């Protein structure tokens, strides 16, 4: 019985280590996104950190720039969140001990 508990604790610790390693790796995954016309381009990490913003010199209207920034950033951050959720879920699931019914919560 105690061996099983010790094994479960080891698996939980391994899952936590996998999650932490995945969080660090997410900083290296870059998502590039742009508006449909390419006037604004953004790069973000899978941890939602903005790395760069490029605005075409042809854009001069402040409101237009702001609108394009919102569009490009929302698209990039949405993709980043999808990647982050998928990666963290996989990391947690891979290290979890086999506890009956636990898969319903992951």
XYZ file of N, CA and C in Angstrom:
318
model
N 0.821 -1.202 0.000
C 0.000 0.000 0.000
C 0.864 1.265 0.000
N 1.893 1.285 0.888
C 2.744 2.470 0.953
C 3.600 2.600 -0.296
N 3.936 1.447 -0.899
C 4.682 1.480 -2.148
C 3.872 2.134 -3.246
N 2.568 1.814 -3.285
C 1.692 2.427 -4.280
C 1.586 3.931 -4.060
N 1.488 4.333 -2.798
C 1.392 5.755 -2.472
C 2.683 6.469 -2.846
N 3.797 5.850 -2.563
C 5.083 6.435 -2.918
C 5.221 6.563 -4.432
N 4.783 5.544 -5.140
C 4.824 5.568 -6.603
C 3.933 6.687 -7.142
N 2.751 6.858 -6.551
C 1.848 7.939 -6.979
C 2.474 9.297 -6.722
N 3.115 9.452 -5.569
C 3.746 10.726 -5.242
C 4.888 11.020 -6.225
N 5.650 9.986 -6.582
C 6.723 10.157 -7.565
C 6.149 10.587 -8.905
N 5.027 9.967 -9.304
C 4.387 10.309 -10.581
C 3.868 11.746 -10.554
N 3.289 12.160 -9.437
C 2.796 13.532 -9.320
C 3.946 14.529 -9.399
N 5.062 14.192 -8.759
C 6.245 15.062 -8.816
C 6.761 15.136 -10.254
N 6.750 14.007 -10.943
C 7.179 13.972 -12.340
C 6.251 14.826 -13.206
N 4.953 14.747 -12.944
C 3.987 15.558 -13.697
C 4.262 17.034 -13.476
N 4.533 17.438 -12.246
C 4.828 18.840 -11.935
C 6.102 19.287 -12.648
N 7.099 18.426 -12.690
C 8.345 18.757 -13.391
C 8.092 18.893 -14.891
N 7.247 18.008 -15.443
C 6.899 18.089 -16.861
C 6.186 19.405 -17.175
N 5.291 19.791 -16.292
C 4.548 21.042 -16.489
C 5.502 22.230 -16.449
N 6.402 22.253 -15.484
C 7.353 23.364 -15.372
C 8.268 23.430 -16.592
N 8.734 22.271 -17.063
C 9.588 22.244 -18.249
C 8.813 22.741 -19.469
N 7.553 22.366 -19.549
C 6.718 22.805 -20.667
C 6.500 24.311 -20.618
N 6.269 24.855 -19.434
C 6.105 26.309 -19.296
C 7.343 27.047 -19.791
N 8.508 26.520 -19.474
C 9.747 27.146 -19.939
C 9.866 27.046 -21.463
N 9.500 25.888 -22.011
C 9.581 25.691 -23.458
C 8.602 26.597 -24.200
N 7.475 26.909 -23.576
C 6.486 27.779 -24.211
C 7.047 29.170 -24.492
N 8.050 29.573 -23.737
C 8.697 30.871 -23.993
C 9.443 30.874 -25.318
N 9.775 29.697 -25.828
C 10.545 29.606 -27.066
C 9.669 29.400 -28.298
N 8.383 29.159 -28.096
C 7.468 28.968 -29.225
C 6.939 30.337 -29.637
N 7.231 30.725 -30.866
C 6.845 32.045 -31.366
C 5.695 31.896 -32.356
N 4.668 32.697 -32.161
C 3.522 32.747 -33.065
C 3.571 34.081 -33.797
N 3.650 34.009 -35.111
C 3.633 35.213 -35.944
C 2.244 35.356 -36.542
N 1.708 36.548 -36.466
C 0.364 36.800 -37.000
C 0.362 38.179 -37.631
N -0.572 38.382 -38.553
C -0.694 39.687 -39.211
C -2.145 39.934 -39.600
N -2.418 41.192 -39.911
C -3.735 41.523 -40.429
C -3.823 40.980 -41.856
N -5.024 40.888 -42.389
C -5.216 40.310 -43.728
C -4.387 41.015 -44.790
N -4.218 42.314 -44.658
C -3.453 43.056 -45.665
C -1.963 43.133 -45.326
N -1.553 42.551 -44.213
C -0.144 42.551 -43.832
C 0.371 43.880 -43.320
N -0.524 44.830 -43.063
C -0.104 46.157 -42.628
C 0.479 46.143 -41.213
N 0.006 45.218 -40.380
C 0.510 45.077 -39.017
C 0.861 43.615 -38.796
N 2.076 43.402 -38.277
C 2.541 42.058 -37.974
C 2.972 42.022 -36.514
N 2.637 40.927 -35.835
C 3.026 40.777 -34.436
C 3.613 39.384 -34.229
N 4.474 39.286 -33.234
C 5.025 38.006 -32.802
C 4.835 37.915 -31.295
N 4.306 36.782 -30.846
C 4.113 36.541 -29.417
C 4.616 35.138 -29.096
N 4.942 34.914 -27.815
C 5.307 33.567 -27.402
C 4.038 32.828 -27.012
N 4.161 31.516 -26.845
C 3.019 30.717 -26.410
C 2.663 31.017 -24.951
N 3.492 31.803 -24.268
C 3.175 32.278 -22.915
C 2.611 33.691 -22.931
N 2.121 34.109 -24.096
C 1.458 35.409 -24.264
C 2.361 36.613 -24.025
N 3.630 36.473 -24.320
C 4.557 37.601 -24.225
C 4.757 38.182 -25.624
N 4.496 39.464 -25.769
C 4.667 40.114 -27.069
C 6.156 40.286 -27.326
N 6.623 39.774 -28.466
C 8.038 39.848 -28.826
C 8.306 40.988 -29.798
N 7.390 41.202 -30.745
C 7.613 42.289 -31.697
C 6.308 42.728 -32.340
N 6.321 43.979 -32.785
C 5.203 44.568 -33.532
C 5.816 45.342 -34.689
N 5.322 45.062 -35.887
C 5.792 45.782 -37.070
C 4.597 46.443 -37.729
N 4.708 47.746 -37.985
C 3.623 48.517 -38.606
C 4.133 49.073 -39.931
N 3.386 48.814 -40.984
C 3.760 49.302 -42.305
C 3.834 50.824 -42.301
N 4.818 51.349 -43.003
C 4.974 52.802 -43.094
C 3.808 53.451 -43.837
N 3.083 52.664 -44.610
C 1.944 53.197 -45.341
C 0.772 53.545 -44.426
N 0.751 52.951 -43.247
C -0.310 53.269 -42.287
C 0.036 54.570 -41.575
N -0.863 55.521 -41.658
C -0.624 56.798 -40.988
C -1.779 57.196 -40.083
N -2.924 56.565 -40.260
C -4.104 56.888 -39.458
C -4.021 56.163 -38.106
N -4.019 56.932 -37.028
C -3.881 56.377 -35.677
C -4.956 55.344 -35.377
N -6.206 55.641 -35.676
C -7.299 54.709 -35.386
C -7.164 53.422 -36.188
N -6.730 53.543 -37.432
C -6.534 52.359 -38.271
C -5.419 51.480 -37.694
N -4.335 52.095 -37.263
C -3.231 51.354 -36.646
C -3.716 50.631 -35.396
N -4.460 51.341 -34.562
C -4.981 50.736 -33.336
C -5.887 49.549 -33.654
N -6.764 49.696 -34.635
C -7.666 48.606 -35.023
C -6.881 47.394 -35.512
N -5.896 47.635 -36.372
C -5.078 46.543 -36.893
C -4.279 45.852 -35.784
N -3.775 46.634 -34.848
C -3.053 46.047 -33.720
C -3.951 45.115 -32.912
N -5.148 45.549 -32.632
C -6.093 44.726 -31.878
C -6.378 43.426 -32.630
N -6.616 43.519 -33.927
C -6.912 42.336 -34.742
C -5.735 41.358 -34.715
N -4.547 41.833 -35.029
C -3.373 40.961 -35.104
C -3.017 40.362 -33.745
N -3.072 41.178 -32.693
C -2.747 40.669 -31.363
C -3.768 39.644 -30.883
N -5.043 39.897 -31.122
C -6.065 38.929 -30.712
C -5.891 37.598 -31.430
N -5.582 37.636 -32.721
C -5.355 36.406 -33.470
C -4.142 35.655 -32.919
N -3.056 36.365 -32.679
C -1.832 35.737 -32.178
C -2.025 35.172 -30.770
N -2.658 35.947 -29.890
C -2.862 35.496 -28.517
C -3.825 34.324 -28.447
N -4.806 34.290 -29.334
C -5.729 33.157 -29.386
C -4.978 31.878 -29.760
N -4.128 31.957 -30.767
C -3.314 30.799 -31.158
C -2.358 30.406 -30.031
N -1.760 31.390 -29.383
C -0.837 31.119 -28.280
C -1.545 30.376 -27.153
N -2.765 30.799 -26.827
C -3.524 30.135 -25.766
C -3.876 28.699 -26.137
N -4.218 28.466 -27.393
C -4.514 27.101 -27.837
C -3.291 26.206 -27.677
N -2.145 26.696 -28.102
C -0.907 25.928 -27.987
C -0.576 25.672 -26.524
N -0.691 26.704 -25.715
C -0.372 26.588 -24.291
C -1.258 25.553 -23.608
N -2.566 25.620 -23.842
C -3.490 24.672 -23.225
C -3.193 23.243 -23.658
N -2.933 23.050 -24.940
C -2.638 21.715 -25.458
C -1.357 21.163 -24.850
N -0.319 21.983 -24.832
C 0.983 21.540 -24.317
C 0.930 21.245 -22.817
N 0.301 22.124 -22.039
C 0.235 21.909 -20.592
C -0.642 20.710 -20.245
N -1.722 20.534 -20.981
C -2.590 19.381 -20.750
C -1.839 18.084 -21.020
N -1.090 18.050 -22.121
C -0.320 16.854 -22.461
C 0.757 16.592 -21.410
N 1.423 17.632 -20.949
C 2.476 17.469 -19.942
C 1.900 16.933 -18.639
N 0.753 17.439 -18.242
C 0.125 16.993 -16.996
C -0.353 15.552 -17.129
N -0.949 15.241 -18.252
C -1.515 13.907 -18.450
C -0.427 12.849 -18.528
N 0.703 13.161 -19.175
C 1.785 12.191 -19.337
C 2.411 11.780 -18.013
N 2.427 12.663 -17.042
C 3.089 12.337 -15.789
C 2.167 11.889 -14.680
N 0.881 11.908 -14.938
C -0.062 11.570 -13.872
C -0.079 10.072 -13.595
N -0.210 9.706 -12.309
C -0.353 8.289 -11.979
C -1.704 7.787 -12.477
N -1.826 6.500 -12.646
C -3.070 5.907 -13.123
C -4.041 5.762 -11.957
N -4.865 6.782 -11.762
C -5.866 6.780 -10.698
C -7.220 6.655 -11.374
N -7.987 5.616 -11.065
C -9.291 5.432 -11.715
C -10.161 6.684 -11.605
N -10.712 7.110 -12.739
C -11.593 8.279 -12.796
C -10.877 9.596 -12.915
N -9.546 9.632 -12.785
C -8.799 10.881 -12.813
C -8.810 11.517 -14.202
N -8.878 10.713 -15.250
C -8.885 11.257 -16.607
C -10.082 12.174 -16.862
N -11.131 12.027 -16.064
C -12.293 12.904 -16.225
C -11.984 14.340 -15.819
N -10.913 14.551 -15.049
C -10.577 15.891 -14.558
C -9.442 16.534 -15.315
N -8.799 15.823 -16.211
C -7.658 16.353 -16.950
C -8.058 16.640 -18.365
